Amino acid sequence: ASCTPTVNGLLGNSVFGSELKASNTSNDFALLELDNAPPYDYDVYYSGWSRSTLLISSTTGIHHPSGDVMKISKDDNSPVLTAYLGGIGSDYWKVVDWDLGTTEGGSSGSPLYNPSGRIIGQLRGGQAACSNDLPDYYGAFYKSWDNGVVASERLMDWLDPTGSDPTNLNGINLNDVGIIEGSVSLDFTLFPNPAREEVNILFPKEVSIEKILINDLSGRQLIHLSIQQNLSEYKVDLKGLAKGAYQLILISAENSSSRIIIIE
């Protein structure tokens, strides 16, 4: 709720190296791909996003101004589509006045979330500071999506490589284990993950498995394997699946569990 503390955030959980995939100065975005995925014990959450401009009743910003510990700003009102610093245009979301917290110098590039917890923009700048109630301007995600002539100027080619044209994408935590039915989740390990042409499932003890399913993140079933046997390990062929994130589901006679796998 205030601009303190100003201590730096912890630097222990770090990864290094990335490649610029796309950028555009029209609404100030840059998309980078990490050279290496963060280790699973970092418990990373990968944010979802939304191209919708409708029914955004409030916004939340999460940022590390000048490397400070994480800070959260909230506005209880709808953002306004406008040009940077005002005028005519619709490239930016204007947060008129933060109701809780604020942004500061060094907050640039941080995400703006809608009430569903999906990114709708990235901070370019504004006059907001600890000493005032002035506005901020976030490059609108929906503009960054296709506002470019070539792939290096827009997001759609990288965030929708299969051309499914989604409006929204939910965030994911790759460490989450979802229990679909039953009271106890199955204990298993996936490797490698990210995977390429196959992924191995390893159980700490032999388990009776009925089915193995792989769905895309919209819930569409892509692979259905009827197993009906006791397993201590199993290899799933991923050939034919495009790069991206998928849900692998294991179903036993007693319960079911799922995890996210990444194909690169």
C-alpha positions as YAML, in Angstrom:
chain: A
units: angstrom
residues:
- id: 1
  name: ALA
  ca: [0.00, 0.00, 0.00]
- id: 2
  name: SER
  ca: [3.03, 2.29, 0.15]
- id: 3
  name: CYS
  ca: [6.34, 2.78, -1.65]
- id: 4
  name: THR
  ca: [8.31, 1.08, 1.11]
- id: 5
  name: PRO
  ca: [10.25, -1.10, 1.46]
- id: 6
  name: THR
  ca: [12.77, -0.16, -1.22]
- id: 7
  name: VAL
  ca: [15.04, -3.14, -0.60]
- id: 8
  name: ASN
  ca: [16.04, -5.20, -3.62]
- id: 9
  name: GLY
  ca: [14.37, -8.49, -4.39]
- id: 10
  name: LEU
  ca: [16.21, -11.78, -3.94]
- id: 11
  name: LEU
  ca: [18.46, -12.75, -6.85]
- id: 12
  name: GLY
  ca: [19.08, -16.40, -6.01]
- id: 13
  name: ASN
  ca: [16.50, -17.92, -8.38]
- id: 14
  name: SER
  ca: [17.94, -16.64, -11.65]
- id: 15
  name: VAL
  ca: [18.25, -17.87, -15.22]
- id: 16
  name: PHE
  ca: [20.42, -16.24, -17.86]
- id: 17
  name: GLY
  ca: [20.24, -15.80, -21.61]
- id: 18
  name: SER
  ca: [17.38, -15.13, -24.04]
- id: 19
  name: GLU
  ca: [16.61, -14.46, -27.68]
- id: 20
  name: LEU
  ca: [14.53, -11.54, -28.97]
- id: 21
  name: LYS
  ca: [11.63, -12.93, -31.02]
- id: 22
  name: ALA
  ca: [9.46, -9.87, -31.69]
- id: 23
  name: SER
  ca: [9.14, -6.18, -30.81]
- id: 24
  name: ASN
  ca: [7.23, -3.11, -31.94]
- id: 25
  name: THR
  ca: [7.61, 0.53, -30.91]
- id: 26
  name: SER
  ca: [3.99, 1.38, -31.76]
- id: 27
  name: ASN
  ca: [2.87, 0.20, -28.34]
- id: 28
  name: ASP
  ca: [6.22, -0.67, -26.81]
- id: 29
  name: PHE
  ca: [6.43, -4.43, -26.47]
- id: 30
  name: ALA
  ca: [9.23, -6.97, -26.72]
- id: 31
  name: LEU
  ca: [8.91, -10.75, -26.61]
- id: 32
  name: LEU
  ca: [11.92, -12.80, -25.54]
- id: 33
  name: GLU
  ca: [12.39, -16.56, -25.32]
- id: 34
  name: LEU
  ca: [14.56, -17.86, -22.49]
- id: 35
  name: ASP
  ca: [17.52, -20.00, -23.52]
- id: 36
  name: ASN
  ca: [16.71, -22.39, -20.66]
- id: 37
  name: ALA
  ca: [13.49, -23.11, -18.81]
- id: 38
  name: PRO
  ca: [13.55, -22.10, -15.12]
- id: 39
  name: PRO
  ca: [14.12, -25.10, -12.82]
- id: 40
  name: TYR
  ca: [10.94, -26.65, -11.47]
- id: 41
  name: ASP
  ca: [11.89, -25.99, -7.86]
- id: 42
  name: TYR
  ca: [11.64, -22.24, -8.61]
- id: 43
  name: ASP
  ca: [7.85, -22.83, -8.68]
- id: 44
  name: VAL
  ca: [7.40, -20.48, -11.65]
- id: 45
  name: TYR
  ca: [3.92, -19.34, -12.71]
- id: 46
  name: TYR
  ca: [3.53, -18.64, -16.43]
- id: 47
  name: SER
  ca: [0.96, -15.87, -16.86]
- id: 48
  name: GLY
  ca: [-1.95, -16.19, -19.25]
- id: 49
  name: TRP
  ca: [-3.14, -13.36, -21.48]
- id: 50
  name: SER
  ca: [-6.25, -11.90, -23.07]
- id: 51
  name: ARG
  ca: [-6.92, -10.08, -26.32]
- id: 52
  name: SER
  ca: [-10.41, -9.09, -25.22]
- id: 53
  name: THR
  ca: [-11.16, -5.41, -24.57]
- id: 54
  name: LEU
  ca: [-14.60, -6.07, -23.05]
- id: 55
  name: LEU
  ca: [-15.83, -6.03, -19.45]
- id: 56
  name: ILE
  ca: [-12.54, -5.08, -17.81]
- id: 57
  name: SER
  ca: [-13.91, -3.66, -14.57]
- id: 58
  name: SER
  ca: [-10.60, -3.37, -12.70]
- id: 59
  name: THR
  ca: [-6.87, -3.93, -13.17]
- id: 60
  name: THR
  ca: [-3.85, -5.10, -11.20]
- id: 61
  name: GLY
  ca: [-0.18, -4.41, -11.87]
- id: 62
  name: ILE
  ca: [2.68, -6.56, -10.53]
- id: 63
  name: HIS
  ca: [6.13, -5.04, -10.75]
- id: 64
  name: HIS
  ca: [9.62, -4.72, -9.30]
- id: 65
  name: PRO
  ca: [10.41, -0.97, -9.52]
- id: 66
  name: SER
  ca: [14.16, -0.56, -9.99]
- id: 67
  name: GLY
  ca: [14.64, -4.16, -8.84]
- id: 68
  name: ASP
  ca: [12.76, -3.72, -5.54]
- id: 69
  name: VAL
  ca: [10.87, -6.55, -3.88]
- id: 70
  name: MET
  ca: [7.62, -7.38, -5.68]
- id: 71
  name: LYS
  ca: [4.91, -4.73, -5.43]
- id: 72
  name: ILE
  ca: [1.26, -4.87, -6.41]
- id: 73
  name: SER
  ca: [-0.90, -1.96, -7.56]
- id: 74
  name: LYS
  ca: [-4.69, -2.07, -7.94]
- id: 75
  name: ASP
  ca: [-7.23, 0.12, -9.71]
- id: 76
  name: ASP
  ca: [-10.91, -0.51, -8.99]
- id: 77
  name: ASN
  ca: [-12.06, 1.18, -12.20]
- id: 78
  name: SER
  ca: [-12.04, 0.23, -15.89]
- id: 79
  name: PRO
  ca: [-8.96, 1.19, -17.92]
- id: 80
  name: VAL
  ca: [-9.39, 3.46, -20.95]
- id: 81
  name: LEU
  ca: [-8.14, 2.74, -24.47]
- id: 82
  name: THR
  ca: [-6.19, 5.76, -25.70]
- id: 83
  name: ALA
  ca: [-2.90, 6.94, -27.19]
- id: 84
  name: TYR
  ca: [0.27, 7.22, -25.14]
- id: 85
  name: LEU
  ca: [0.02, 10.28, -22.84]
- id: 86
  name: GLY
  ca: [-3.47, 10.96, -24.22]
- id: 87
  name: GLY
  ca: [-4.82, 12.06, -27.58]
- id: 88
  name: ILE
  ca: [-6.50, 9.98, -30.26]
- id: 89
  name: GLY
  ca: [-5.68, 6.30, -30.53]
- id: 90
  name: SER
  ca: [-6.23, 2.84, -29.03]
- id: 91
  name: ASP
  ca: [-2.73, 1.41, -28.65]
- id: 92
  name: TYR
  ca: [-2.59, 1.85, -24.86]
- id: 93
  name: TRP
  ca: [-4.57, 1.04, -21.75]
- id: 94
  name: LYS
  ca: [-4.69, 4.10, -19.49]
- id: 95
  name: VAL
  ca: [-4.94, 3.43, -15.76]
- id: 96
  name: VAL
  ca: [-6.41, 6.75, -14.68]
- id: 97
  name: ASP
  ca: [-5.61, 6.55, -10.98]
- id: 98
  name: TRP
  ca: [-4.32, 3.69, -8.83]
- id: 99
  name: ASP
  ca: [-6.56, 3.03, -5.83]
- id: 100
  name: LEU
  ca: [-3.96, 0.97, -3.98]
- id: 101
  name: GLY
  ca: [-0.24, 1.37, -4.49]
- id: 102
  name: THR
  ca: [1.41, 2.93, -7.54]
- id: 103
  name: THR
  ca: [4.17, 2.30, -10.07]
- id: 104
  name: GLU
  ca: [7.57, 3.97, -10.03]
- id: 105
  name: GLY
  ca: [10.60, 4.41, -12.21]
- id: 106
  name: GLY
  ca: [11.88, 0.97, -13.17]
- id: 107
  name: SER
  ca: [8.38, -0.55, -13.29]
- id: 108
  name: SER
  ca: [8.36, -0.30, -17.10]
- id: 109
  name: GLY
  ca: [7.64, -3.54, -18.95]
- id: 110
  name: SER
  ca: [5.65, -5.02, -16.07]
- id: 111
  name: PRO
  ca: [2.27, -6.65, -16.79]
- id: 112
  name: LEU
  ca: [-1.25, -5.30, -16.33]
- id: 113
  name: TYR
  ca: [-3.81, -7.99, -15.44]
- id: 114
  name: ASN
  ca: [-7.58, -8.06, -15.94]
- id: 115
  name: PRO
  ca: [-9.94, -9.39, -13.20]
- id: 116
  name: SER
  ca: [-9.46, -12.94, -14.54]
- id: 117
  name: GLY
  ca: [-5.71, -12.75, -13.88]
- id: 118
  name: ARG
  ca: [-4.69, -12.56, -17.54]
- id: 119
  name: ILE
  ca: [-2.20, -10.05, -18.99]
- id: 120
  name: ILE
  ca: [-3.79, -7.29, -21.10]
- id: 121
  name: GLY
  ca: [-0.81, -4.97, -21.46]
- id: 122
  name: GLN
  ca: [2.74, -4.00, -20.53]
- id: 123
  name: LEU
  ca: [3.79, -0.76, -18.87]
- id: 124
  name: ARG
  ca: [5.43, 1.89, -21.05]
- id: 125
  name: GLY
  ca: [5.29, 4.86, -18.71]
- id: 126
  name: GLY
  ca: [3.23, 7.69, -17.27]
- id: 127
  name: GLN
  ca: [3.32, 10.21, -14.49]
- id: 128
  name: ALA
  ca: [2.29, 7.90, -11.62]
- id: 129
  name: ALA
  ca: [4.61, 8.02, -8.62]
- id: 130
  name: CYS
  ca: [4.54, 7.74, -4.85]
- id: 131
  name: SER
  ca: [3.71, 11.44, -4.47]
- id: 132
  name: ASN
  ca: [0.69, 11.70, -6.81]
- id: 133
  name: ASP
  ca: [-2.42, 10.07, -8.29]
- id: 134
  name: LEU
  ca: [-1.55, 10.53, -11.97]
- id: 135
  name: PRO
  ca: [-2.09, 7.95, -14.75]
- id: 136
  name: ASP
  ca: [-0.04, 5.14, -16.27]
- id: 137
  name: TYR
  ca: [-0.06, 3.83, -19.85]
- id: 138
  name: TYR
  ca: [0.23, 0.17, -20.80]
- id: 139
  name: GLY
  ca: [0.75, -1.04, -24.37]
- id: 140
  name: ALA
  ca: [-2.44, -2.97, -25.19]
- id: 141
  name: PHE
  ca: [-1.88, -6.69, -25.69]
- id: 142
  name: TYR
  ca: [-4.60, -6.93, -28.34]
- id: 143
  name: LYS
  ca: [-2.69, -4.39, -30.45]
- id: 144
  name: SER
  ca: [0.62, -6.18, -29.97]
- id: 145
  name: TRP
  ca: [-1.04, -9.38, -31.19]
- id: 146
  name: ASP
  ca: [-1.29, -8.55, -34.90]
- id: 147
  name: ASN
  ca: [-0.20, -4.91, -35.30]
- id: 148
  name: GLY
  ca: [2.81, -5.72, -37.47]
- id: 149
  name: VAL
  ca: [3.65, -6.69, -41.05]
- id: 150
  name: VAL
  ca: [6.04, -9.55, -40.22]
- id: 151
  name: ALA
  ca: [6.44, -12.07, -37.38]
- id: 152
  name: SER
  ca: [9.23, -10.06, -35.74]
- id: 153
  name: GLU
  ca: [6.77, -7.16, -35.19]
- id: 154
  name: ARG
  ca: [3.82, -9.00, -33.60]
- id: 155
  name: LEU
  ca: [2.90, -11.67, -31.03]
- id: 156
  name: MET
  ca: [0.48, -13.92, -32.90]
- id: 157
  name: ASP
  ca: [3.13, -15.95, -34.74]
- id: 158
  name: TRP
  ca: [4.85, -16.91, -31.49]
- id: 159
  name: LEU
  ca: [1.97, -17.25, -29.02]
- id: 160
  name: ASP
  ca: [-0.36, -19.00, -31.48]
- id: 161
  name: PRO
  ca: [1.95, -21.17, -33.64]
- id: 162
  name: THR
  ca: [-0.88, -23.56, -34.59]
- id: 163
  name: GLY
  ca: [-3.17, -20.76, -35.85]
- id: 164
  name: SER
  ca: [-6.05, -21.63, -33.50]
- id: 165
  name: ASP
  ca: [-6.76, -17.89, -32.97]
- id: 166
  name: PRO
  ca: [-7.55, -17.92, -29.21]
- id: 167
  name: THR
  ca: [-8.89, -14.82, -27.48]
- id: 168
  name: ASN
  ca: [-7.71, -15.89, -24.03]
- id: 169
  name: LEU
  ca: [-5.10, -18.23, -22.57]
- id: 170
  name: ASN
  ca: [-5.03, -19.23, -18.92]
- id: 171
  name: GLY
  ca: [-1.83, -19.13, -16.91]
- id: 172
  name: ILE
  ca: [-0.20, -22.36, -15.75]
- id: 173
  name: ASN
  ca: [2.08, -23.59, -13.01]
- id: 174
  name: LEU
  ca: [4.06, -26.52, -14.39]
- id: 175
  name: ASN
  ca: [4.44, -27.96, -10.90]
- id: 176
  name: ASP
  ca: [0.69, -28.22, -10.32]
- id: 177
  name: VAL
  ca: [-0.81, -31.68, -10.10]
- id: 178
  name: GLY
  ca: [-4.52, -31.69, -10.77]
- id: 179
  name: ILE
  ca: [-6.69, -34.39, -9.18]
- id: 180
  name: ILE
  ca: [-9.52, -35.13, -11.58]
- id: 181
  name: GLU
  ca: [-11.28, -37.77, -9.53]
- id: 182
  name: GLY
  ca: [-10.58, -39.75, -6.39]
- id: 183
  name: SER
  ca: [-9.10, -38.50, -3.16]
- id: 184
  name: VAL
  ca: [-5.44, -39.34, -3.70]
- id: 185
  name: SER
  ca: [-3.38, -38.19, -6.67]
- id: 186
  name: LEU
  ca: [-1.12, -40.57, -8.56]
- id: 187
  name: ASP
  ca: [2.57, -40.10, -7.82]
- id: 188
  name: PHE
  ca: [4.69, -40.03, -10.97]
- id: 189
  name: THR
  ca: [7.58, -38.27, -12.67]
- id: 190
  name: LEU
  ca: [7.74, -36.95, -16.24]
- id: 191
  name: PHE
  ca: [11.02, -36.63, -18.14]
- id: 192
  name: PRO
  ca: [12.23, -34.95, -20.18]
- id: 193
  name: ASN
  ca: [9.97, -31.94, -19.76]
- id: 194
  name: PRO
  ca: [10.19, -29.91, -21.97]
- id: 195
  name: ALA
  ca: [10.10, -32.87, -24.36]
- id: 196
  name: ARG
  ca: [10.51, -33.36, -28.10]
- id: 197
  name: GLU
  ca: [9.30, -36.61, -29.68]
- id: 198
  name: GLU
  ca: [8.54, -38.61, -26.53]
- id: 199
  name: VAL
  ca: [8.06, -38.31, -22.80]
- id: 200
  name: ASN
  ca: [8.72, -40.95, -20.12]
- id: 201
  name: ILE
  ca: [6.40, -41.58, -17.18]
- id: 202
  name: LEU
  ca: [8.07, -43.10, -14.13]
- id: 203
  name: PHE
  ca: [6.13, -44.39, -11.09]
- id: 204
  name: PRO
  ca: [7.79, -44.92, -7.66]
- id: 205
  name: LYS
  ca: [5.95, -48.26, -7.46]
- id: 206
  name: GLU
  ca: [3.90, -50.36, -9.86]
- id: 207
  name: VAL
  ca: [0.48, -48.83, -10.56]
- id: 208
  name: SER
  ca: [-2.53, -50.14, -12.43]
- id: 209
  name: ILE
  ca: [-3.14, -47.65, -15.25]
- id: 210
  name: GLU
  ca: [-6.27, -47.74, -17.40]
- id: 211
  name: LYS
  ca: [-5.77, -44.76, -19.73]
- id: 212
  name: ILE
  ca: [-3.27, -42.08, -20.70]
- id: 213
  name: LEU
  ca: [-4.70, -38.97, -22.34]
- id: 214
  name: ILE
  ca: [-3.11, -35.85, -23.79]
- id: 215
  name: ASN
  ca: [-5.27, -32.74, -24.29]
- id: 216
  name: ASP
  ca: [-4.48, -29.29, -25.53]
- id: 217
  name: LEU
  ca: [-5.10, -26.42, -23.09]
- id: 218
  name: SER
  ca: [-8.59, -25.83, -24.49]
- id: 219
  name: GLY
  ca: [-9.52, -29.37, -23.39]
- id: 220
  name: ARG
  ca: [-9.49, -30.99, -26.85]
- id: 221
  name: GLN
  ca: [-8.32, -34.61, -26.65]
- id: 222
  name: LEU
  ca: [-5.40, -35.33, -28.98]
- id: 223
  name: ILE
  ca: [-4.09, -38.69, -27.74]
- id: 224
  name: HIS
  ca: [-6.09, -41.51, -26.09]
- id: 225
  name: LEU
  ca: [-4.15, -44.61, -25.00]
- id: 226
  name: SER
  ca: [-6.04, -47.55, -23.49]
- id: 227
  name: ILE
  ca: [-3.43, -49.23, -21.25]
- id: 228
  name: GLN
  ca: [-5.19, -51.65, -18.85]
- id: 229
  name: GLN
  ca: [-2.02, -52.95, -17.20]
- id: 230
  name: ASN
  ca: [0.28, -52.53, -14.22]
- id: 231
  name: LEU
  ca: [3.15, -50.14, -14.93]
- id: 232
  name: SER
  ca: [6.32, -48.92, -13.30]
- id: 233
  name: GLU
  ca: [7.24, -46.83, -16.35]
- id: 234
  name: TYR
  ca: [5.80, -45.96, -19.74]
- id: 235
  name: LYS
  ca: [6.95, -44.03, -22.82]
- id: 236
  name: VAL
  ca: [4.46, -41.83, -24.68]
- id: 237
  name: ASP
  ca: [5.05, -41.03, -28.35]
- id: 238
  name: LEU
  ca: [4.52, -37.29, -28.99]
- id: 239
  name: LYS
  ca: [5.27, -37.28, -32.70]
- id: 240
  name: GLY
  ca: [2.70, -35.26, -34.61]
- id: 241
  name: LEU
  ca: [2.03, -32.76, -31.81]
- id: 242
  name: ALA
  ca: [3.05, -29.16, -32.47]
- id: 243
  name: LYS
  ca: [5.27, -27.19, -30.13]
- id: 244
  name: GLY
  ca: [3.41, -25.86, -27.12]
- id: 245
  name: ALA
  ca: [1.86, -26.78, -23.77]
- id: 246
  name: TYR
  ca: [-0.38, -29.81, -23.23]
- id: 247
  name: GLN
  ca: [-2.11, -31.60, -20.36]
- id: 248
  name: LEU
  ca: [-1.11, -35.22, -19.75]
- id: 249
  name: ILE
  ca: [-3.75, -37.16, -17.81]
- id: 250
  name: LEU
  ca: [-3.26, -40.52, -16.09]
- id: 251
  name: ILE
  ca: [-6.32, -42.56, -15.13]
- id: 252
  name: SER
  ca: [-6.17, -45.54, -12.81]
- id: 253
  name: ALA
  ca: [-8.94, -47.66, -11.34]
- id: 254
  name: GLU
  ca: [-9.04, -45.45, -8.24]
- id: 255
  name: ASN
  ca: [-8.03, -41.92, -9.21]
- id: 256
  name: SER
  ca: [-6.62, -39.65, -11.87]
- id: 257
  name: SER
  ca: [-3.96, -36.96, -12.05]
- id: 258
  name: SER
  ca: [-2.69, -34.53, -14.64]
- id: 259
  name: ARG
  ca: [0.39, -32.45, -15.33]
- id: 260
  name: ILE
  ca: [1.43, -29.96, -17.92]
- id: 261
  name: ILE
  ca: [4.03, -31.02, -20.49]
- id: 262
  name: ILE
  ca: [5.85, -28.73, -22.87]
- id: 263
  name: ILE
  ca: [6.84, -29.83, -26.39]
- id: 264
  name: GLU
  ca: [9.71, -27.87, -27.90]
...
